[in-house]
């Protein structure tokens, strides 16, 4: 059982390999054929489903919905040509910084 990001990296490779495949033969290919908008919409739907599962206190559903959420997040990255390593690097760059400090650094200055 994977307990780190290697599972995400393996899944991303599978997703990226489905780009350009027949949408009738693969759900991933169908999502990717929808450009950025379709996987973005599906990511939003999965985020809402994850929130609903959390607010009902259903830990098992949170696990299942989180897996769906991460899958659709990876499809969105692939649709945009963004590697997960870019996100990992961003997280690493933020490590050790207060969340409040980091958020303030992104605020639009007048």
mmCIF file of N, CA and C in Angstrom:
data_model
loop_
_atom_site.group_PDB
_atom_site.id
_atom_site.type_symbol
_atom_site.label_atom_id
_atom_site.label_comp_id
_atom_site.label_asym_id
_atom_site.label_seq_id
_atom_site.Cartn_x
_atom_site.Cartn_y
_atom_site.Cartn_z
ATOM 1 N N UNK A 1 0.844 -1.178 0.000
ATOM 2 C CA UNK A 1 0.000 0.000 0.000
ATOM 3 C C UNK A 1 0.894 1.248 0.000
ATOM 4 N N UNK A 2 0.626 2.154 -0.917
ATOM 5 C CA UNK A 2 1.390 3.402 -0.995
ATOM 6 C C UNK A 2 0.985 4.327 0.147
ATOM 7 N N UNK A 3 1.970 4.951 0.739
ATOM 8 C CA UNK A 3 1.692 5.881 1.829
ATOM 9 C C UNK A 3 2.311 7.253 1.576
ATOM 10 N N UNK A 4 2.656 7.512 0.329
ATOM 11 C CA UNK A 4 3.243 8.800 -0.013
ATOM 12 C C UNK A 4 2.810 9.202 -1.424
ATOM 13 N N UNK A 5 3.436 10.228 -1.963
ATOM 14 C CA UNK A 5 3.010 10.781 -3.251
ATOM 15 C C UNK A 5 3.361 9.899 -4.452
ATOM 16 N N UNK A 6 4.072 8.807 -4.253
ATOM 17 C CA UNK A 6 4.414 7.974 -5.409
ATOM 18 C C UNK A 6 3.161 7.441 -6.098
ATOM 19 N N UNK A 7 2.119 7.193 -5.329
ATOM 20 C CA UNK A 7 0.865 6.733 -5.935
ATOM 21 C C UNK A 7 0.285 7.815 -6.842
ATOM 22 N N UNK A 8 0.346 9.056 -6.395
ATOM 23 C CA UNK A 8 -0.139 10.170 -7.219
ATOM 24 C C UNK A 8 0.704 10.301 -8.483
ATOM 25 N N UNK A 9 2.007 10.153 -8.337
ATOM 26 C CA UNK A 9 2.886 10.264 -9.504
ATOM 27 C C UNK A 9 2.610 9.155 -10.516
ATOM 28 N N UNK A 10 2.384 7.938 -10.032
ATOM 29 C CA UNK A 10 2.059 6.827 -10.950
ATOM 30 C C UNK A 10 0.730 7.077 -11.646
ATOM 31 N N UNK A 11 -0.263 7.521 -10.880
ATOM 32 C CA UNK A 11 -1.571 7.795 -11.469
ATOM 33 C C UNK A 11 -1.473 8.920 -12.497
ATOM 34 N N UNK A 12 -0.685 9.947 -12.198
ATOM 35 C CA UNK A 12 -0.529 11.054 -13.147
ATOM 36 C C UNK A 12 0.055 10.550 -14.464
ATOM 37 N N UNK A 13 1.013 9.646 -14.414
ATOM 38 C CA UNK A 13 1.607 9.108 -15.646
ATOM 39 C C UNK A 13 0.561 8.378 -16.486
ATOM 40 N N UNK A 14 -0.312 7.621 -15.825
ATOM 41 C CA UNK A 14 -1.387 6.926 -16.535
ATOM 42 C C UNK A 14 -2.332 7.941 -17.171
ATOM 43 N N UNK A 15 -2.702 8.953 -16.388
ATOM 44 C CA UNK A 15 -3.611 10.000 -16.885
ATOM 45 C C UNK A 15 -2.982 10.698 -18.090
ATOM 46 N N UNK A 16 -1.743 11.125 -17.972
ATOM 47 C CA UNK A 16 -1.064 11.835 -19.065
ATOM 48 C C UNK A 16 -0.963 10.973 -20.319
ATOM 49 N N UNK A 17 -0.799 9.678 -20.132
ATOM 50 C CA UNK A 17 -0.707 8.763 -21.275
ATOM 51 C C UNK A 17 -2.035 8.628 -22.016
ATOM 52 N N UNK A 18 -3.126 8.988 -21.369
ATOM 53 C CA UNK A 18 -4.451 8.884 -22.000
ATOM 54 C C UNK A 18 -4.797 10.101 -22.844
ATOM 55 N N UNK A 19 -3.965 11.144 -22.789
ATOM 56 C CA UNK A 19 -4.216 12.322 -23.629
ATOM 57 C C UNK A 19 -4.256 11.892 -25.088
ATOM 58 N N UNK A 20 -5.283 12.319 -25.777
ATOM 59 C CA UNK A 20 -5.404 11.999 -27.190
ATOM 60 C C UNK A 20 -6.008 10.632 -27.470
ATOM 61 N N UNK A 21 -6.282 9.850 -26.426
ATOM 62 C CA UNK A 21 -6.930 8.548 -26.626
ATOM 63 C C UNK A 21 -8.398 8.753 -26.976
ATOM 64 N N UNK A 22 -9.007 7.692 -27.445
ATOM 65 C CA UNK A 22 -10.415 7.733 -27.820
ATOM 66 C C UNK A 22 -11.279 7.966 -26.586
ATOM 67 N N UNK A 23 -12.026 9.082 -26.539
ATOM 68 C CA UNK A 23 -12.882 9.372 -25.391
ATOM 69 C C UNK A 23 -13.938 8.301 -25.123
ATOM 70 N N UNK A 24 -14.277 7.526 -26.141
ATOM 71 C CA UNK A 24 -15.266 6.467 -25.956
ATOM 72 C C UNK A 24 -14.680 5.272 -25.217
ATOM 73 N N UNK A 25 -13.354 5.195 -25.161
ATOM 74 C CA UNK A 25 -12.720 4.022 -24.555
ATOM 75 C C UNK A 25 -12.186 4.275 -23.150
ATOM 76 N N UNK A 26 -12.204 5.540 -22.712
ATOM 77 C CA UNK A 26 -11.594 5.860 -21.421
ATOM 78 C C UNK A 26 -12.247 7.098 -20.815
ATOM 79 N N UNK A 27 -12.659 6.974 -19.545
ATOM 80 C CA UNK A 27 -13.223 8.129 -18.833
ATOM 81 C C UNK A 27 -12.189 9.251 -18.741
ATOM 82 N N UNK A 28 -10.947 8.892 -18.491
ATOM 83 C CA UNK A 28 -9.883 9.895 -18.412
ATOM 84 C C UNK A 28 -9.731 10.601 -19.751
ATOM 85 N N UNK A 29 -9.721 9.866 -20.832
ATOM 86 C CA UNK A 29 -9.606 10.469 -22.161
ATOM 87 C C UNK A 29 -10.794 11.383 -22.431
ATOM 88 N N UNK A 30 -11.974 10.983 -21.980
ATOM 89 C CA UNK A 30 -13.173 11.818 -22.150
ATOM 90 C C UNK A 30 -13.016 13.135 -21.393
ATOM 91 N N UNK A 31 -12.529 13.065 -20.163
ATOM 92 C CA UNK A 31 -12.303 14.294 -19.394
ATOM 93 C C UNK A 31 -11.277 15.191 -20.082
ATOM 94 N N UNK A 32 -10.186 14.602 -20.527
ATOM 95 C CA UNK A 32 -9.128 15.386 -21.175
ATOM 96 C C UNK A 32 -9.599 15.984 -22.493
ATOM 97 N N UNK A 33 -10.482 15.287 -23.199
ATOM 98 C CA UNK A 33 -11.017 15.802 -24.462
ATOM 99 C C UNK A 33 -11.881 17.035 -24.222
ATOM 100 N N UNK A 34 -12.339 17.206 -22.996
ATOM 101 C CA UNK A 34 -13.159 18.369 -22.644
ATOM 102 C C UNK A 34 -12.361 19.617 -22.359
ATOM 103 N N UNK A 35 -11.066 19.592 -22.668
ATOM 104 C CA UNK A 35 -10.222 20.752 -22.395
ATOM 105 C C UNK A 35 -10.036 20.928 -20.905
ATOM 106 N N UNK A 36 -9.820 22.149 -20.474
ATOM 107 C CA UNK A 36 -9.622 22.439 -19.055
ATOM 108 C C UNK A 36 -10.966 22.517 -18.328
ATOM 109 N N UNK A 37 -11.996 22.986 -19.000
ATOM 110 C CA UNK A 37 -13.282 23.240 -18.349
ATOM 111 C C UNK A 37 -13.907 21.986 -17.746
ATOM 112 N N UNK A 38 -13.893 20.875 -18.463
ATOM 113 C CA UNK A 38 -14.551 19.668 -17.962
ATOM 114 C C UNK A 38 -13.856 19.117 -16.720
ATOM 115 N N UNK A 39 -12.546 18.901 -16.740
ATOM 116 C CA UNK A 39 -11.923 18.411 -15.509
ATOM 117 C C UNK A 39 -12.014 19.428 -14.365
ATOM 118 N N UNK A 40 -12.011 20.697 -14.665
ATOM 119 C CA UNK A 40 -12.150 21.711 -13.613
ATOM 120 C C UNK A 40 -13.526 21.606 -12.961
ATOM 121 N N UNK A 41 -14.550 21.436 -13.769
ATOM 122 C CA UNK A 41 -15.904 21.291 -13.230
ATOM 123 C C UNK A 41 -16.022 20.027 -12.384
ATOM 124 N N UNK A 42 -15.463 18.937 -12.876
ATOM 125 C CA UNK A 42 -15.507 17.679 -12.129
ATOM 126 C C UNK A 42 -14.726 17.794 -10.819
ATOM 127 N N UNK A 43 -13.615 18.503 -10.829
ATOM 128 C CA UNK A 43 -12.844 18.720 -9.600
ATOM 129 C C UNK A 43 -13.698 19.461 -8.581
ATOM 130 N N UNK A 44 -14.408 20.477 -9.029
ATOM 131 C CA UNK A 44 -15.295 21.216 -8.134
ATOM 132 C C UNK A 44 -16.389 20.344 -7.555
ATOM 133 N N UNK A 45 -16.968 19.487 -8.381
ATOM 134 C CA UNK A 45 -18.020 18.576 -7.906
ATOM 135 C C UNK A 45 -17.469 17.631 -6.838
ATOM 136 N N UNK A 46 -16.275 17.112 -7.078
ATOM 137 C CA UNK A 46 -15.673 16.186 -6.114
ATOM 138 C C UNK A 46 -15.303 16.904 -4.822
ATOM 139 N N UNK A 47 -14.890 18.156 -4.929
ATOM 140 C CA UNK A 47 -14.581 18.929 -3.724
ATOM 141 C C UNK A 47 -15.835 19.093 -2.868
ATOM 142 N N UNK A 48 -16.944 19.397 -3.504
ATOM 143 C CA UNK A 48 -18.212 19.544 -2.780
ATOM 144 C C UNK A 48 -18.615 18.217 -2.136
ATOM 145 N N UNK A 49 -18.476 17.120 -2.874
ATOM 146 C CA UNK A 49 -18.826 15.815 -2.320
ATOM 147 C C UNK A 49 -17.930 15.461 -1.125
ATOM 148 N N UNK A 50 -16.670 15.864 -1.178
ATOM 149 C CA UNK A 50 -15.755 15.622 -0.059
ATOM 150 C C UNK A 50 -16.183 16.433 1.162
ATOM 151 N N UNK A 51 -16.566 17.673 0.939
ATOM 152 C CA UNK A 51 -17.040 18.528 2.034
ATOM 153 C C UNK A 51 -18.309 17.945 2.652
ATOM 154 N N UNK A 52 -19.223 17.499 1.830
ATOM 155 C CA UNK A 52 -20.467 16.907 2.344
ATOM 156 C C UNK A 52 -20.158 15.674 3.189
ATOM 157 N N UNK A 53 -19.282 14.830 2.709
ATOM 158 C CA UNK A 53 -18.914 13.632 3.473
ATOM 159 C C UNK A 53 -18.293 14.022 4.815
ATOM 160 N N UNK A 54 -17.456 15.047 4.801
ATOM 161 C CA UNK A 54 -16.812 15.487 6.045
ATOM 162 C C UNK A 54 -17.822 16.052 7.029
ATOM 163 N N UNK A 55 -18.753 16.834 6.534
ATOM 164 C CA UNK A 55 -19.714 17.469 7.441
ATOM 165 C C UNK A 55 -20.713 16.469 8.008
ATOM 166 N N UNK A 56 -20.852 15.321 7.356
ATOM 167 C CA UNK A 56 -21.723 14.286 7.916
ATOM 168 C C UNK A 56 -20.957 13.340 8.839
ATOM 169 N N UNK A 57 -19.647 13.541 8.917
ATOM 170 C CA UNK A 57 -18.826 12.726 9.807
ATOM 171 C C UNK A 57 -18.531 11.332 9.298
ATOM 172 N N UNK A 58 -18.694 11.108 8.010
ATOM 173 C CA UNK A 58 -18.489 9.780 7.422
ATOM 174 C C UNK A 58 -17.040 9.652 6.935
ATOM 175 N N UNK A 59 -16.177 9.132 7.797
ATOM 176 C CA UNK A 59 -14.748 9.043 7.481
ATOM 177 C C UNK A 59 -14.485 8.185 6.249
ATOM 178 N N UNK A 60 -15.203 7.083 6.101
ATOM 179 C CA UNK A 60 -14.999 6.210 4.941
ATOM 180 C C UNK A 60 -15.355 6.948 3.651
ATOM 181 N N UNK A 61 -16.443 7.700 3.678
ATOM 182 C CA UNK A 61 -16.831 8.477 2.501
ATOM 183 C C UNK A 61 -15.814 9.573 2.218
ATOM 184 N N UNK A 62 -15.232 10.161 3.259
ATOM 185 C CA UNK A 62 -14.198 11.182 3.055
ATOM 186 C C UNK A 62 -12.998 10.572 2.336
ATOM 187 N N UNK A 63 -12.632 9.359 2.724
ATOM 188 C CA UNK A 63 -11.515 8.679 2.054
ATOM 189 C C UNK A 63 -11.849 8.448 0.581
ATOM 190 N N UNK A 64 -13.028 7.919 0.303
ATOM 191 C CA UNK A 64 -13.429 7.626 -1.083
ATOM 192 C C UNK A 64 -13.532 8.906 -1.906
ATOM 193 N N UNK A 65 -14.153 9.929 -1.343
ATOM 194 C CA UNK A 65 -14.303 11.193 -2.079
ATOM 195 C C UNK A 65 -12.956 11.885 -2.256
ATOM 196 N N UNK A 66 -12.068 11.740 -1.285
ATOM 197 C CA UNK A 66 -10.733 12.331 -1.412
ATOM 198 C C UNK A 66 -9.961 11.681 -2.559
ATOM 199 N N UNK A 67 -10.129 10.371 -2.713
ATOM 200 C CA UNK A 67 -9.485 9.684 -3.840
ATOM 201 C C UNK A 67 -10.028 10.222 -5.163
ATOM 202 N N UNK A 68 -11.357 10.408 -5.237
ATOM 203 C CA UNK A 68 -11.957 10.990 -6.447
ATOM 204 C C UNK A 68 -11.442 12.403 -6.674
ATOM 205 N N UNK A 69 -11.346 13.175 -5.608
ATOM 206 C CA UNK A 69 -10.868 14.558 -5.688
ATOM 207 C C UNK A 69 -9.444 14.605 -6.226
ATOM 208 N N UNK A 70 -8.572 13.769 -5.684
ATOM 209 C CA UNK A 70 -7.180 13.762 -6.138
ATOM 210 C C UNK A 70 -7.061 13.309 -7.588
ATOM 211 N N UNK A 71 -7.840 12.311 -7.980
ATOM 212 C CA UNK A 71 -7.834 11.860 -9.372
ATOM 213 C C UNK A 71 -8.212 13.013 -10.304
ATOM 214 N N UNK A 72 -9.309 13.693 -9.993
ATOM 215 C CA UNK A 72 -9.753 14.780 -10.863
ATOM 216 C C UNK A 72 -8.791 15.960 -10.831
ATOM 217 N N UNK A 73 -8.121 16.185 -9.696
ATOM 218 C CA UNK A 73 -7.080 17.222 -9.616
ATOM 219 C C UNK A 73 -5.938 16.879 -10.581
ATOM 220 N N UNK A 74 -5.527 15.612 -10.598
ATOM 221 C CA UNK A 74 -4.458 15.201 -11.501
ATOM 222 C C UNK A 74 -4.876 15.317 -12.963
ATOM 223 N N UNK A 75 -6.138 15.010 -13.265
ATOM 224 C CA UNK A 75 -6.631 15.170 -14.640
ATOM 225 C C UNK A 75 -6.579 16.644 -15.032
ATOM 226 N N UNK A 76 -6.964 17.519 -14.129
ATOM 227 C CA UNK A 76 -6.894 18.954 -14.414
ATOM 228 C C UNK A 76 -5.455 19.393 -14.671
ATOM 229 N N UNK A 77 -4.531 18.930 -13.836
ATOM 230 C CA UNK A 77 -3.121 19.266 -14.074
ATOM 231 C C UNK A 77 -2.682 18.805 -15.456
ATOM 232 N N UNK A 78 -3.030 17.569 -15.808
ATOM 233 C CA UNK A 78 -2.645 17.040 -17.128
ATOM 234 C C UNK A 78 -3.261 17.867 -18.247
ATOM 235 N N UNK A 79 -4.514 18.255 -18.083
ATOM 236 C CA UNK A 79 -5.181 19.065 -19.115
ATOM 237 C C UNK A 79 -4.488 20.410 -19.290
ATOM 238 N N UNK A 80 -3.902 20.914 -18.215
ATOM 239 C CA UNK A 80 -3.234 22.214 -18.275
ATOM 240 C C UNK A 80 -1.737 22.100 -18.576
ATOM 241 N N UNK A 81 -1.233 20.869 -18.673
ATOM 242 C CA UNK A 81 0.192 20.675 -18.937
ATOM 243 C C UNK A 81 1.060 21.000 -17.730
ATOM 244 N N UNK A 82 0.517 20.832 -16.536
ATOM 245 C CA UNK A 82 1.242 21.105 -15.298
ATOM 246 C C UNK A 82 1.630 19.783 -14.652
ATOM 247 N N UNK A 83 2.887 19.642 -14.298
ATOM 248 C CA UNK A 83 3.366 18.438 -13.621
ATOM 249 C C UNK A 83 3.098 18.538 -12.121
ATOM 250 N N UNK A 84 2.732 17.434 -11.479
ATOM 251 C CA UNK A 84 2.551 17.465 -10.029
ATOM 252 C C UNK A 84 3.795 17.972 -9.295
ATOM 253 N N UNK A 85 4.968 17.727 -9.854
ATOM 254 C CA UNK A 85 6.212 18.194 -9.222
ATOM 255 C C UNK A 85 6.215 19.707 -9.029
ATOM 256 N N UNK A 86 5.522 20.430 -9.902
ATOM 257 C CA UNK A 86 5.433 21.891 -9.741
ATOM 258 C C UNK A 86 4.652 22.243 -8.482
ATOM 259 N N UNK A 87 3.614 21.480 -8.201
ATOM 260 C CA UNK A 87 2.820 21.702 -6.993
ATOM 261 C C UNK A 87 3.640 21.303 -5.773
ATOM 262 N N UNK A 88 4.343 20.181 -5.871
ATOM 263 C CA UNK A 88 5.179 19.743 -4.753
ATOM 264 C C UNK A 88 6.232 20.808 -4.438
ATOM 265 N N UNK A 89 6.824 21.389 -5.483
ATOM 266 C CA UNK A 89 7.842 22.433 -5.282
ATOM 267 C C UNK A 89 7.241 23.659 -4.608
ATOM 268 N N UNK A 90 6.029 24.014 -4.991
ATOM 269 C CA UNK A 90 5.354 25.151 -4.364
ATOM 270 C C UNK A 90 5.106 24.881 -2.887
ATOM 271 N N UNK A 91 4.667 23.672 -2.580
ATOM 272 C CA UNK A 91 4.455 23.302 -1.174
ATOM 273 C C UNK A 91 5.762 23.351 -0.394
ATOM 274 N N UNK A 92 6.812 22.855 -1.008
ATOM 275 C CA UNK A 92 8.118 22.867 -0.347
ATOM 276 C C UNK A 92 8.595 24.298 -0.098
ATOM 277 N N UNK A 93 8.344 25.183 -1.062
ATOM 278 C CA UNK A 93 8.754 26.579 -0.905
ATOM 279 C C UNK A 93 8.005 27.264 0.239
ATOM 280 N N UNK A 94 6.807 26.782 0.520
ATOM 281 C CA UNK A 94 5.997 27.368 1.585
ATOM 282 C C UNK A 94 6.301 26.764 2.959
ATOM 283 N N UNK A 95 7.009 25.648 2.964
ATOM 284 C CA UNK A 95 7.275 24.944 4.220
ATOM 285 C C UNK A 95 8.001 25.848 5.212
ATOM 286 N N UNK A 96 7.542 25.810 6.428
ATOM 287 C CA UNK A 96 8.170 26.600 7.480
ATOM 288 C C UNK A 96 7.648 28.017 7.589
ATOM 289 N N UNK A 97 6.756 28.391 6.699
ATOM 290 C CA UNK A 97 6.158 29.728 6.751
ATOM 291 C C UNK A 97 4.779 29.615 7.374
ATOM 292 N N UNK A 98 4.424 30.605 8.141
ATOM 293 C CA UNK A 98 3.081 30.676 8.693
ATOM 294 C C UNK A 98 2.088 30.765 7.542
ATOM 295 N N UNK A 99 0.967 30.066 7.670
ATOM 296 C CA UNK A 99 -0.076 30.153 6.652
ATOM 297 C C UNK A 99 -0.594 31.568 6.511
ATOM 298 N N UNK A 100 -0.678 32.271 7.609
ATOM 299 C CA UNK A 100 -1.139 33.662 7.579
ATOM 300 C C UNK A 100 -0.135 34.525 6.819
ATOM 301 N N UNK A 101 1.148 34.325 7.100
ATOM 302 C CA UNK A 101 2.210 35.075 6.412
ATOM 303 C C UNK A 101 2.214 34.769 4.916
ATOM 304 N N UNK A 102 2.091 33.487 4.581
ATOM 305 C CA UNK A 102 2.126 33.086 3.178
ATOM 306 C C UNK A 102 0.943 33.666 2.425
ATOM 307 N N UNK A 103 -0.230 33.619 3.009
ATOM 308 C CA UNK A 103 -1.420 34.148 2.357
ATOM 309 C C UNK A 103 -1.306 35.661 2.161
ATOM 310 N N UNK A 104 -0.776 36.343 3.163
ATOM 311 C CA UNK A 104 -0.609 37.797 3.061
ATOM 312 C C UNK A 104 0.374 38.152 1.950
ATOM 313 N N UNK A 105 1.363 37.301 1.706
ATOM 314 C CA UNK A 105 2.341 37.590 0.656
ATOM 315 C C UNK A 105 1.720 37.511 -0.727
ATOM 316 N N UNK A 106 0.578 36.836 -0.848
ATOM 317 C CA UNK A 106 -0.116 36.719 -2.133
ATOM 318 C C UNK A 106 -1.183 37.774 -2.322
ATOM 319 N N UNK A 107 -1.454 38.546 -1.287
ATOM 320 C CA UNK A 107 -2.508 39.565 -1.356
ATOM 321 C C UNK A 107 -2.143 40.620 -2.399
ATOM 322 N N UNK A 108 -3.166 41.072 -3.100
ATOM 323 C CA UNK A 108 -2.972 42.122 -4.097
ATOM 324 C C UNK A 108 -2.742 43.440 -3.368
ATOM 325 N N UNK A 109 -1.653 44.085 -3.704
ATOM 326 C CA UNK A 109 -1.305 45.359 -3.096
ATOM 327 C C UNK A 109 -1.863 46.503 -3.966
ATOM 328 N N UNK A 110 -2.460 47.523 -3.328
ATOM 329 C CA UNK A 110 -3.006 48.639 -4.127
ATOM 330 C C UNK A 110 -1.938 49.474 -4.781
#
